[in-house]
Every structure is written in structure tokens, then in C-alpha cells.
XYZ file of C-alpha atoms in Angstrom:
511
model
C -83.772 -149.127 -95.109
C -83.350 -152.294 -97.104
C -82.923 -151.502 -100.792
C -82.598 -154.873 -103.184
C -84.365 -154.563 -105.856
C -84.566 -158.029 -107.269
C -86.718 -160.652 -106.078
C -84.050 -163.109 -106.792
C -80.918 -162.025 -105.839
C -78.820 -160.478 -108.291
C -75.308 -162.564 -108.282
C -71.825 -162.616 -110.747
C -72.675 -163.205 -114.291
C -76.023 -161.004 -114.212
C -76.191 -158.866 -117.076
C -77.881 -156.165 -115.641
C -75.531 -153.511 -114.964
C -77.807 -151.389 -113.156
C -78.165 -150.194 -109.691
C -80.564 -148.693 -107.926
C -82.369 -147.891 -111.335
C -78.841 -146.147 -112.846
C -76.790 -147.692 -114.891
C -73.107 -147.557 -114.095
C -72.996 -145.194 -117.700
C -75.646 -143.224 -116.001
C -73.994 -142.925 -112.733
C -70.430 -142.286 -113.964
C -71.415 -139.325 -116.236
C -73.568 -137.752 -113.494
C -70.253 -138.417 -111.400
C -68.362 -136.328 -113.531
C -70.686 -133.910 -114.384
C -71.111 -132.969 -110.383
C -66.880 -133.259 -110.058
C -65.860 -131.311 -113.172
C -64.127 -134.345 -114.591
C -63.257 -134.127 -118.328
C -62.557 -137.904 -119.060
C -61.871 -141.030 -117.195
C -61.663 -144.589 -117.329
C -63.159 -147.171 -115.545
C -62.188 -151.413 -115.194
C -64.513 -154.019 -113.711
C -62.340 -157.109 -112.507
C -64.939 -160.228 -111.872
C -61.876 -162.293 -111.521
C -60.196 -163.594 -113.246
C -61.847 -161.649 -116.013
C -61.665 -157.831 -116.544
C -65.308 -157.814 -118.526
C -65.443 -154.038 -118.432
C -63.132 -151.525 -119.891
C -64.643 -148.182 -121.063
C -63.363 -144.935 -121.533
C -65.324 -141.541 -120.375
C -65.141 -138.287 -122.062
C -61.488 -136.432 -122.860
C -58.465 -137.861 -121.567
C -56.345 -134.850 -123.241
C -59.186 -131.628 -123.292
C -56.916 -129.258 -125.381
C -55.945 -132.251 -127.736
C -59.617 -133.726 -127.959
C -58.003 -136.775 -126.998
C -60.451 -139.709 -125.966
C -60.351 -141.310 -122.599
C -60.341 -145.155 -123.316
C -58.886 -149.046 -122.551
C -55.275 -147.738 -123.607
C -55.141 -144.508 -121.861
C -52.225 -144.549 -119.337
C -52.574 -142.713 -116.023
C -50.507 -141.529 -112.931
C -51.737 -144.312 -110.690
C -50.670 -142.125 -107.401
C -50.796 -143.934 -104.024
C -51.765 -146.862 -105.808
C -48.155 -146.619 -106.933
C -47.821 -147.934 -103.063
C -48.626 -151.316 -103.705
C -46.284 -151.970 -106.383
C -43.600 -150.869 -104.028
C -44.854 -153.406 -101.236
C -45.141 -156.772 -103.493
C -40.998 -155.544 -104.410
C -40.687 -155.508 -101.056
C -42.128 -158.853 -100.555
C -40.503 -160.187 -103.171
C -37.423 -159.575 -101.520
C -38.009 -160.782 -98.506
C -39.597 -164.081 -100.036
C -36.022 -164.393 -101.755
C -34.114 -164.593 -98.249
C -32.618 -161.026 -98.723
C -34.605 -158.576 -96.273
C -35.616 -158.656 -92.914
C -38.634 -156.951 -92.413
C -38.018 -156.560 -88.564
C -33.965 -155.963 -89.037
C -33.345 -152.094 -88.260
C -33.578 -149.938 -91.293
C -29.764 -148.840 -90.544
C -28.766 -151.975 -91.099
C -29.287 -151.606 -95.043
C -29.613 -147.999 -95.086
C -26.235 -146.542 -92.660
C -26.454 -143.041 -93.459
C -29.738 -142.984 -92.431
C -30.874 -140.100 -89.401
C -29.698 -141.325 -86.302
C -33.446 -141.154 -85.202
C -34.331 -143.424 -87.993
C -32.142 -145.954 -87.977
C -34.008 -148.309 -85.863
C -37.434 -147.839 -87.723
C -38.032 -151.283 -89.644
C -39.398 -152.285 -93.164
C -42.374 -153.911 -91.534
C -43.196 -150.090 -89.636
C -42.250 -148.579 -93.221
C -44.942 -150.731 -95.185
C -47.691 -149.982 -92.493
C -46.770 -146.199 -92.159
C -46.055 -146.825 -88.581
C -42.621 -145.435 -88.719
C -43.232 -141.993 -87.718
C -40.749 -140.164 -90.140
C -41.679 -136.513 -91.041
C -43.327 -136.605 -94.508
C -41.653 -135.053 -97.565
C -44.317 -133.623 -99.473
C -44.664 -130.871 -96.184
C -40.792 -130.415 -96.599
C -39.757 -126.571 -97.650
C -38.480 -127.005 -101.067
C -39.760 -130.009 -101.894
C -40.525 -129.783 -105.355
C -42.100 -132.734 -107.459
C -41.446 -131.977 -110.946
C -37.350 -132.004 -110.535
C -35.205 -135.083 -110.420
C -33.953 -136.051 -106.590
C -31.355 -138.401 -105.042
C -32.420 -140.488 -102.187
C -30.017 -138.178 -100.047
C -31.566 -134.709 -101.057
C -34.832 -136.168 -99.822
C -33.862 -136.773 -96.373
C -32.213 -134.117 -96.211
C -35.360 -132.048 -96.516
C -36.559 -133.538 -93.306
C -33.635 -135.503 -91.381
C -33.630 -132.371 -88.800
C -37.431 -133.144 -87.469
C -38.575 -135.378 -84.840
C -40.380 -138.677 -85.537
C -44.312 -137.605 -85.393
C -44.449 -140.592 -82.709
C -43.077 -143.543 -81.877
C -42.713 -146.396 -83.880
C -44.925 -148.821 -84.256
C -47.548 -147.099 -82.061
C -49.798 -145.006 -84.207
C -49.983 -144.721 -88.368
C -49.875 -141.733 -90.446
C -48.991 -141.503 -94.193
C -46.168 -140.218 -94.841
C -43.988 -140.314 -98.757
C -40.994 -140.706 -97.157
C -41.418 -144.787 -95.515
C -42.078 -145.694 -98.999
C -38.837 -143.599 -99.919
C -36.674 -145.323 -97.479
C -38.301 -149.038 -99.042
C -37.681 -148.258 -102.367
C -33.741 -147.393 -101.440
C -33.794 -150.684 -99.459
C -34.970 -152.421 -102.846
C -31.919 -150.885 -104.752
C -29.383 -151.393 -102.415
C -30.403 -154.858 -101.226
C -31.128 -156.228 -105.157
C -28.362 -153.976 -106.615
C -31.316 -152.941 -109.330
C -32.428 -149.483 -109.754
C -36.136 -149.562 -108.335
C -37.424 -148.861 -111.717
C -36.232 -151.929 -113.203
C -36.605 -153.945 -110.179
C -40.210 -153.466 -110.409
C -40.122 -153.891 -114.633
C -38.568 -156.828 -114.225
C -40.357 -158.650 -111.458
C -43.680 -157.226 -111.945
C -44.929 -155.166 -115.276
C -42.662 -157.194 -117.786
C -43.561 -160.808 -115.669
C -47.281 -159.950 -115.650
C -46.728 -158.030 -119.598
C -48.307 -155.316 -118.955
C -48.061 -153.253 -121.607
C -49.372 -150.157 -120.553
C -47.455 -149.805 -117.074
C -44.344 -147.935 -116.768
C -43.051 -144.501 -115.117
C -43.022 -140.926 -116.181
C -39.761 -141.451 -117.495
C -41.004 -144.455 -119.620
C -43.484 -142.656 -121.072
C -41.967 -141.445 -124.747
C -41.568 -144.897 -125.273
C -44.926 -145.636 -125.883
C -45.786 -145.033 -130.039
C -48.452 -142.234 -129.427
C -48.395 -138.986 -131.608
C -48.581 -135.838 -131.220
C -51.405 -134.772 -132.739
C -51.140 -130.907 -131.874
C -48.986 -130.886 -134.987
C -52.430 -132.140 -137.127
C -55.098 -129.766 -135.591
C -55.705 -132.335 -133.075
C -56.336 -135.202 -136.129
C -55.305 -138.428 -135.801
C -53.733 -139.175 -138.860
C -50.724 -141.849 -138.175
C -53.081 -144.697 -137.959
C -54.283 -144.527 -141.911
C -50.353 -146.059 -142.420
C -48.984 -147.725 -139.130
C -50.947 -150.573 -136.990
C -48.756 -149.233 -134.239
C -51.292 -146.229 -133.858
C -54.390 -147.933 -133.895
C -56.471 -148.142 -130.504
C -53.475 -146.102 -129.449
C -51.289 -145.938 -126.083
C -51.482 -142.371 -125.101
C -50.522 -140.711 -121.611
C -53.414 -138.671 -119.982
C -53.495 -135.015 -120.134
C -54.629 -132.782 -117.452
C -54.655 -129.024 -117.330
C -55.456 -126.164 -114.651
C -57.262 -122.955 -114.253
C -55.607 -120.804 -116.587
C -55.401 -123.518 -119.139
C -51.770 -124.626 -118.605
C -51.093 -127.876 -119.031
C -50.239 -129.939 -115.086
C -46.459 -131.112 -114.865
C -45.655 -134.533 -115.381
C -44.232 -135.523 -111.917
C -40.636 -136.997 -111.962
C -40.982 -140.337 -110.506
C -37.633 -139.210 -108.285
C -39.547 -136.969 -106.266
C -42.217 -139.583 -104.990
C -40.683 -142.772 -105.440
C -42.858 -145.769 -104.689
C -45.431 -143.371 -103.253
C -46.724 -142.071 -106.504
C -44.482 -142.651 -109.594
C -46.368 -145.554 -111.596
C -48.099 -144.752 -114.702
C -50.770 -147.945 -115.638
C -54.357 -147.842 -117.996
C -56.743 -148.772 -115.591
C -56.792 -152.129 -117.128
C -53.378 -153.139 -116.424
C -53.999 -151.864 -112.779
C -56.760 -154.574 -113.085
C -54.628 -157.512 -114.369
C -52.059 -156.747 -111.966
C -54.714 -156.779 -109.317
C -55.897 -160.211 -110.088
C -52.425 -161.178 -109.893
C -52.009 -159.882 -106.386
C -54.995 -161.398 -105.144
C -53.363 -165.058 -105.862
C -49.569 -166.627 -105.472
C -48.561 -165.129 -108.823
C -46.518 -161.739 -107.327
C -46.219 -162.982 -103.405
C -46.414 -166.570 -102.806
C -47.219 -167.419 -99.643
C -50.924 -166.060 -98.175
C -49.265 -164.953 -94.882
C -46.873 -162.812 -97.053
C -49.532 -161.176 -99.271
C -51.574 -160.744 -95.378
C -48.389 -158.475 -94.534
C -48.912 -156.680 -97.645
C -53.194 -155.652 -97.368
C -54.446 -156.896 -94.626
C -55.358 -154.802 -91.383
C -53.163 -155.619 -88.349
C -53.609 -154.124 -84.753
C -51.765 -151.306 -82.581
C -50.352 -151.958 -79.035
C -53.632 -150.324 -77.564
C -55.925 -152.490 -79.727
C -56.693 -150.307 -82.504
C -57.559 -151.411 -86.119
C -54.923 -149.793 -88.721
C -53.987 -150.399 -92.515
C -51.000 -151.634 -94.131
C -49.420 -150.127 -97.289
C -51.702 -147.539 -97.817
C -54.421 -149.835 -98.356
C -57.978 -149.379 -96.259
C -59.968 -151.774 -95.065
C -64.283 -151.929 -93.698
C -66.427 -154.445 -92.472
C -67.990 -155.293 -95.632
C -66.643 -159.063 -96.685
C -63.242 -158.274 -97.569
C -64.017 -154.474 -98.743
C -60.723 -152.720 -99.247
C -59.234 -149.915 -101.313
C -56.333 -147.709 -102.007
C -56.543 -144.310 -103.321
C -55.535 -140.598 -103.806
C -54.429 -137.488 -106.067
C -51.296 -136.062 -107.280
C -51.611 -132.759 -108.839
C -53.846 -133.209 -111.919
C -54.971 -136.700 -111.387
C -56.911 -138.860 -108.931
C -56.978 -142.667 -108.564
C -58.909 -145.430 -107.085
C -58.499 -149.351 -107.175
C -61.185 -150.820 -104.588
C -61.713 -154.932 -103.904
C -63.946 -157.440 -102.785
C -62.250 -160.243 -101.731
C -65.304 -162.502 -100.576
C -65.137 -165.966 -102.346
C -68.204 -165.228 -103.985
C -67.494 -161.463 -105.013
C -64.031 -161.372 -106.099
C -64.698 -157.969 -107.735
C -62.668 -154.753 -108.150
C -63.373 -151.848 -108.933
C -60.544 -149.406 -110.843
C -61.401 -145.704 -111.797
C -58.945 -143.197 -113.492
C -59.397 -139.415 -113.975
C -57.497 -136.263 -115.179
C -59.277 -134.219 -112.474
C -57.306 -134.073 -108.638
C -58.454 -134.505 -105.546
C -61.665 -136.524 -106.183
C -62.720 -139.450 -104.108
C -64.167 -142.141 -105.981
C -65.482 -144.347 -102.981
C -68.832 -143.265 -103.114
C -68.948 -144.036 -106.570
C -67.084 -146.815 -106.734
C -68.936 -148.717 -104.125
C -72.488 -147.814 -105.883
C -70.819 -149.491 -109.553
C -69.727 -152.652 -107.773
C -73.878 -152.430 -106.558
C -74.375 -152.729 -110.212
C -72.253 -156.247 -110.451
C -73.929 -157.986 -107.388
C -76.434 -157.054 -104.710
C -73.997 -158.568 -102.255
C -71.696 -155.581 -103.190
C -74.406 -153.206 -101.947
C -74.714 -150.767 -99.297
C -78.353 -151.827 -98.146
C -79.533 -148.201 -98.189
C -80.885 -145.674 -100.798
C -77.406 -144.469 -102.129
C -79.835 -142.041 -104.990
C -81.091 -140.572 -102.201
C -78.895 -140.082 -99.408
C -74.251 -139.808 -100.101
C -73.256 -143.052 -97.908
C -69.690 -143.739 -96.437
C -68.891 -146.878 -94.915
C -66.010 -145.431 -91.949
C -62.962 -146.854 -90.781
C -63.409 -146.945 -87.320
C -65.628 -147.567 -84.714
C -68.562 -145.539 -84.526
C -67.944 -143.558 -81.146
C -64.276 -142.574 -82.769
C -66.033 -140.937 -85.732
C -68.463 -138.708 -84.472
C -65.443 -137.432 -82.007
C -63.189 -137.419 -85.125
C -66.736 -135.684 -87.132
C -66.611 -132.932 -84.024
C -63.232 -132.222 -84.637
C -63.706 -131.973 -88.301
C -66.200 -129.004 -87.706
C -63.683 -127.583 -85.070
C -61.233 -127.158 -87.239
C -63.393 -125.701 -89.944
C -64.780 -123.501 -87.553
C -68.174 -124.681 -88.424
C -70.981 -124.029 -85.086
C -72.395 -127.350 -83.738
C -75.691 -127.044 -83.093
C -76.587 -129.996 -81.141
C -76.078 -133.955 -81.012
C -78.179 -136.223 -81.245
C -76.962 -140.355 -79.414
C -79.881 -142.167 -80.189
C -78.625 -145.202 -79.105
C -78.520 -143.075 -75.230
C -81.532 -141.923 -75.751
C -83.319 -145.885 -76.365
C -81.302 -146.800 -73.662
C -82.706 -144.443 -71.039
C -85.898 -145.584 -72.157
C -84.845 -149.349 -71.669
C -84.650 -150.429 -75.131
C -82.026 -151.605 -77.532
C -80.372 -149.286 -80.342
C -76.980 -150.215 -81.637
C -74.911 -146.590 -81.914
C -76.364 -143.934 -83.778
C -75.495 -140.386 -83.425
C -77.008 -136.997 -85.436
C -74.926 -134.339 -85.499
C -76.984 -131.278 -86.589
C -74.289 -128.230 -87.520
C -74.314 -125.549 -90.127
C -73.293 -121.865 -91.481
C -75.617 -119.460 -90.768
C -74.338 -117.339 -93.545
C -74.804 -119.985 -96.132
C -78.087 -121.548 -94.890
C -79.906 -117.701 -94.749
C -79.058 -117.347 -98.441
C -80.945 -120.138 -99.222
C -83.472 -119.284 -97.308
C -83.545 -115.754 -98.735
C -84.567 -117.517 -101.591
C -87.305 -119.744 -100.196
C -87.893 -119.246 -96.941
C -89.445 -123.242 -96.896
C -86.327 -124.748 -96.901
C -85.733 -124.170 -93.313
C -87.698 -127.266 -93.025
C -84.320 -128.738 -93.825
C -81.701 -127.311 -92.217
C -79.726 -126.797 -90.398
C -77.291 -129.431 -92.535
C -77.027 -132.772 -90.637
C -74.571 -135.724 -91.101
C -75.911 -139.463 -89.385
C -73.550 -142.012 -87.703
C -74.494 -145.355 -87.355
C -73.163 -148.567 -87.051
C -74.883 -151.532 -88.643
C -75.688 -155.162 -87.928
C -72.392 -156.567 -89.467
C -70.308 -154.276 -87.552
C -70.001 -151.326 -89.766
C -69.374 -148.225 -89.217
C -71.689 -145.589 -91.500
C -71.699 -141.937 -92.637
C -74.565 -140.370 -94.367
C -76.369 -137.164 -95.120
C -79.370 -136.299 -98.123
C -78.034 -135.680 -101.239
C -78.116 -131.967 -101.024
C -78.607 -131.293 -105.080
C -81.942 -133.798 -104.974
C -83.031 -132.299 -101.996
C -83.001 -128.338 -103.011
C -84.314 -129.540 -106.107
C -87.633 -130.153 -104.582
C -87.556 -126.187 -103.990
C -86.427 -125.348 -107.178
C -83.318 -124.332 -105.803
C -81.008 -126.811 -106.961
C -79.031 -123.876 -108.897
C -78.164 -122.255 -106.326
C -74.331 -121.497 -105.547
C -74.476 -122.083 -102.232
C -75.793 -125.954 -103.216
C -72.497 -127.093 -104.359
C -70.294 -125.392 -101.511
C -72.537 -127.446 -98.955
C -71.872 -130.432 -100.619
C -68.420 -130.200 -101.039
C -68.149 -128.754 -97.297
C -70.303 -132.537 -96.481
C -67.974 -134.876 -98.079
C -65.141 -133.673 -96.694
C -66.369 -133.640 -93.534
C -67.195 -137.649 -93.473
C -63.869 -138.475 -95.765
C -61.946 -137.488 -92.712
C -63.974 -138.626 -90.270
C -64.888 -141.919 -91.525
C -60.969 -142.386 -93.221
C -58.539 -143.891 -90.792
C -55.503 -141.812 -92.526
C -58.027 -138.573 -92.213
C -57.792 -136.284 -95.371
C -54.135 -136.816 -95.984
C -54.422 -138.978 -98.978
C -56.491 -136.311 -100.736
């Protein structure tokens, strides 16, 4: 299914910011509408520019805040990278081996972990226990580096270095210590130094950096701006997102102690742009082979394809991304690294545990047809996977083990055209569902069992990729008037889970 829509091809510079008749305003408020997001902010790098900047809806609800340019963020796992360039950094300077023992640098380290090295830490191939599953780990109260490990020195290593990758907090814990010890700099103003005050950012810092930042509080003015009539300080303002739970009660700031160099930067989703763009070149890691060991994929002992420093890679022309939640907030900063893309895509919400890729892949549609998926992304949710296509529909069947959800049958398509002697590259149907859920929808119109049972598609395409796809369940019951239904939103929800951790290398874990 072939789905340009331009005669000529659409390339950089177009000004039509539309895709797949949507425009990116068009898709991004339906986005949030579906996700329950109340604001968000989204950057467009075309480097080197950043042409696109624009705030969505609230970035404070209870202080009618607006999301825009200037709002600052908890940039979560994308916090990961800024701990890997002051990695790289160091080791460019002569002062770290990244294949030296971790002991070396760090002696009251686990016995078990002492031989574990930076390189293994970067890629989450170390194997240490993870800290965020630790009993009593607590994110909002200030930590040493020693009552960390403590919380998990006593388990075993989940496998052996260097063999297998799994995120896990705690590598980047142990790299951040190295930083401090080695460069005799607290990690926070290691990374101020050599990265948001030599780039001048000026709306990057960490939780603890936040008051510094002119912004008032306007809860003492019925929600009114009012400082900007007198001081230029508080026009366009700085201001820290805001996000609050179920009862109302305003989400915890996380001390950046707790998840340091995992998830303690706080950025506007334009400075994670700029810094971006100066990542992609020799302006924070000099040599290419350097910045390689920083986002580039690299291979385990038994062949496999894994990611480095929490980044994720596909087939599609130097597609990668890095993403993920921490309570309140989600984050996602994707790139194109193709010669003739060079695009990136950042979005920033005060909503957790959303997963922009979907989205995000369908807006850089909008900026190029080269950034497209090829298929009908209004009509069908598309996922480009991680790994090969046999490994997810194994890693699919687990999914719905684990969920307890009946499989109903599979469907290998690409066994079935052999058999008949012709040529299909992989493509498997697995058909599964709830009986439970799919009978209440049928209560309702007894037609719709023309569509189910539910049904997710795994193919791999001519360039080598491996997809995920099922219909778009909301346009789908709509043609049955039964796109209000309860049950519509718990199937999609159920869906997308099921093909993040199938078609994501790390599984759910970064969600």
C-alpha cells in the first residue's frame, strides 16, 4: 500500500506541513485528545534550523498556564544522552577507559560489579539489578551514590556482561559517579559546564535549578499574569511544566539524586533540539567513531542487533529515537540522520506513560515524503519493530501470554506462498481477542463480528524492516456507530501495548 500523495515528491523546504491530508496541528490535537494530554510542546529540527516551535494546550492545568517555546520539561530517559556525551567527553580528554574495569574508578563498588565496564554501562549491557524495582527506592528524596547501591548490591547480575541488554537506572548511576570522581566536578556542573552553558542553553538545567529561572507564581494573582506589565524578565516567560494526578494533586518534582543521568534533566523542547543538532556534528564529541559509541547500534556475541545509551534504532535511513516517562511526564526526541533528511522530531507532555512514536513518525511525514511510512497511517496504527520479524511475532505471543489474552490462530503467510511455490517475504497474522470484551460490542451490533476477533499484522518490508500494524480501532467502530463505546478505548490501549513491546528491543521497560 503505497501512500505519496504528491506527484512530485515532497522534499526539505516544502511548505506544506501536511500529511496524509492532516496537518501536524490536526494530528497533534487529535493525539492528545485520544491520550488525555492537557498541553505539550513540540520542535521540528531541519538542521541546522529548528523552524518549528509551538506550544499545545496547558502546560500547568490548575494554573491555566500555556504550553509554549519556553516551557521547561523533565526530559526523562532522554536525560541518558546527556550523561553519555559527559562520558565521552571524558574519555576524548585521556581520562577514562571505557573498557578499564568499573572498580578501577569506582573501589567500593559490589564485588560482582567491579569488573562491569563503562562501555557495558553506556549500552545497558552490564547486567546490574535496576534501582527503580529496589524496595524503598523512593524518587522524590535526595540520595548518595552509596544508598543507591545499597538498595540492590545484594542481587545477582540479571546476566552476564556484555551478552544481552536490559535497561536498567543504575549503569547510568555508576557513569555519572565515574564522571565526578574521574573530573573531580559534581555531575551537575560537569554537564553545565561542558554542555548546557557551552551550547547556552538557556532553558536546560535540573530540578534543583529550577527556582532559578524568573517565572511567577501566579496562584497568588488568580492565575493572572501580571509581572510582565513592569519587568522584560517575564515576558514570553521560562516556566517549569506542571502535571497533576487523579485526585487533583499536583505530581512531585523528582530529585535529580534519585535518577541521576537516567532521568534528572529539565530542557524546553527547543533546547533539546539545539543540543541535538549539536550532537549530530563534532561540536559535543569530536571524533565520528566516538559519537558511533554513543547512538549507534552495535552487535551481541550471538549476532544480535542491540542499542546503545538508551537510544533505538530501525531500518529506516538512520531512524532513531530515545524516549520514556517519569511519573507525570513523557518524552520523545526521534532523528533522521540521512544526508538528505537530517530531521528530528522532539515532543514534550505533562501526561506519563505515552509513546509518541506513532505520532512522531507521522509529523516528520509532514516534513518530507522520504520520512514516511509508505502505508495509510489514518487508517491503520503502524510500528516500525526493532527486530527481526520472526523475533516479534514470538515476542507478540508472549505478549498475549502474559496478558492472558486467548490466541486464536496464526496466520505465516510467507509459509503459506511458499508451499504453494511462490515468493512472500515474512508476514504473519496473529488473530487473538477477549471474548468478554468483543461480545459487548457485539451486544450492541451484532455486525461487527465481521471484524473481530482483534488482529495485529507482522511484516517485514523491502528495505529490511520490520512492521507492526492493526486498523485504527476508533475509525473502524465508527463505521457502526459504535465508536463511543467503552470497550473501544480499552482495545486500543490493550493494541498498542501489545506491539510497543513486541516491536521495542528494551520491551515495555522504558514506559
Amino acid at each position: 500500500m503505497n501512500t505519496r500523495e504528491h506527484e512530485t515528491m515532497k522534499m526539505r523546504g516544502s511548505a506544506d506541513t501536511s500529511y496524509l491530508g492532516r496537518t501536524v496541528d490536526e494530528m497533534v490535537w487529535r493525539f492528545m485528545e485520544e491520550q488525555g494530554i492537557p498541553g505539550l510542546t513540540l520542535a521540528i529540527v531541519q538542521a541546522p534550523y529548528i523552524p518549528r516551535v509551538v506550544g499545545y494546550g496547558l502546560s500547568d492545568e490548575k494554573q491555566r498556564r500555556l504550553a509554549s517555546a519556553n516551557t521547561m520539561w523533565p526530559a526523562g530517559p532522554i536525560s541518558q544522552a546527556f550523561a553519555a556525551v559527559a562520558v565521552m567527553q571524558l574519555f576524548e580528554d585521556g581520562a577514562l577507559d571505557l573498557d578499564a574495569p568499573a572498580g578501577n574508578c569506582l573501589p567500593d563498588l559490589p564485588e560482582t560489579w567491579r569488573n562491569v565496564t563503562a562501555r557495558q554501562l553506556l549500552r545497558h549491557a552490564a547486567g546490574l539489578p535496576d534501582i527503580r524495582g529496589a524496595e524503598g527506592f523512593c524518587p522524590y528524596r535526595r540520595w548518595s551514590f552509596s544508598e543507591l547501591v545499597a538498595l540492590v548490591a545484594g542481587r545477582p547480575l540479571s546476566f552476564r556482561p556484555g551478552t544481552r541488554v536490559e535497561q536498567s537506572a543504575t549503569n547510568f548511576l555508576l557513569l555519572t559517579e565515574m564522571v565526578e570522581r574521574i573530573s573531580g566536578m559534581s555531575y551537575h556542573d560537569f554537564v553545565t559546564k561542558r554542555q548546557i552553558d557551552f551550547l547556552g542553553l538557556r532553558r536546560t538545567g535540573f530540578a534543583e535549578d529550577l527556582d532559578g529561572f524568573p517565572h511567577e507564581d501566579v496562584g497568588r494573582t488568580d492565575n493572572v499574569h501580571q509581572l510582565f506589565k513592569a519587568d522584560r524578565l517575564y515576558i514570553d516567560p521560562t516556566e517549569p511544566a506542571a502535571s497533576y494526578d487523579g485526585e487533583g494533586a499536583a505530581v512531585r518534582r523528582q530529585d535529580s539524586s534519585a535518577l541521576r543521568g537516567f532521568s534528572d534533566i529539565w530542557a524546553s523542547a527547543q533546547d533539546i533540539s539545539f543540543w541535538d543538532i549539536g550532537l549530530a556534528g563534532s561540536v559535543l564529541i569530536h571524533k565520528p567513531e566516538n559519537r558511533a559509541l554513543v547512538y549507534a547500534p552495535w552487535k551481541l556475541p550471538d549476532g544480535r542487533e542491540v542499542p546503545a545509551a538508551g537510544w533505538q534504532f530501525y531500518k529506516h535511513r538512520g531512524l532513531m529515537d530515545i524516549k520514556g516517562s517519569v511519573p507525570g511526564f513523557s518524552s520523545f526526541l526521534s532523528r533522521f540522520t540521512h544526508s538528505e533528511e537530517l530531521v528530528c522530531v522532539t515532543l514534550m507532555a505533562n501526561r506519563e506513560g505515552v509513546d509518541f512514536t506513532n505520532l512522531g513518525r507521522r509529523i516528520a511525514g509532514a516534513f518530507g515524503d522520504l520520512l514516511s511510512t509508505n502505508y495509510d497511517d489514518n487508517k491503520l496504527f503502524l510500528l516500525e519493530g526493532q527486530l527481526p520479524a520472526a523475533d516479534t511475532v514470538s515476542r507478540l505471543e508472549e505478549a498475549l501470554r502474559e496478558k492472558g489474552v486467548p490466541l486464536f490462530a496464526k496466520y505465516d503467510h510467507a509459509q503459506n506462498a511458499r508451499e504453494a511455490g511462490l515468493e512472500l517475504r515474512p508476514t504473519t497474522v496473529l488473530v487473538f481477542g477477549s471474548p468478554s470484551v468483543g461480545t459487548a460490542l457485539m451486544q450492541a451490533d451484532q455486525s461487527v463480528s465481521l471484524e473481530l476477533p482483534l488482529r495485529i499484522s507482522v511484516w517485514e518490508d523491502e528495505a529490511g524492516s520490520t512492521w507492526l500494524a492493526f486498523p485504527r480501532l476508533g475509525r473502524l467502530t465508527a463505521e457502526y456507530g459504535l465508536q463511543a463505546h467503552p470497550a473501544v478505548p480499552r482495545m486500543e490501549a490493550l493494541m498498542e501495548e501489545l506491539v510497543r513491546r513486541a516491536g521495542n528491543v528494551y520491551g515495555a521497560r522504558p514506559f
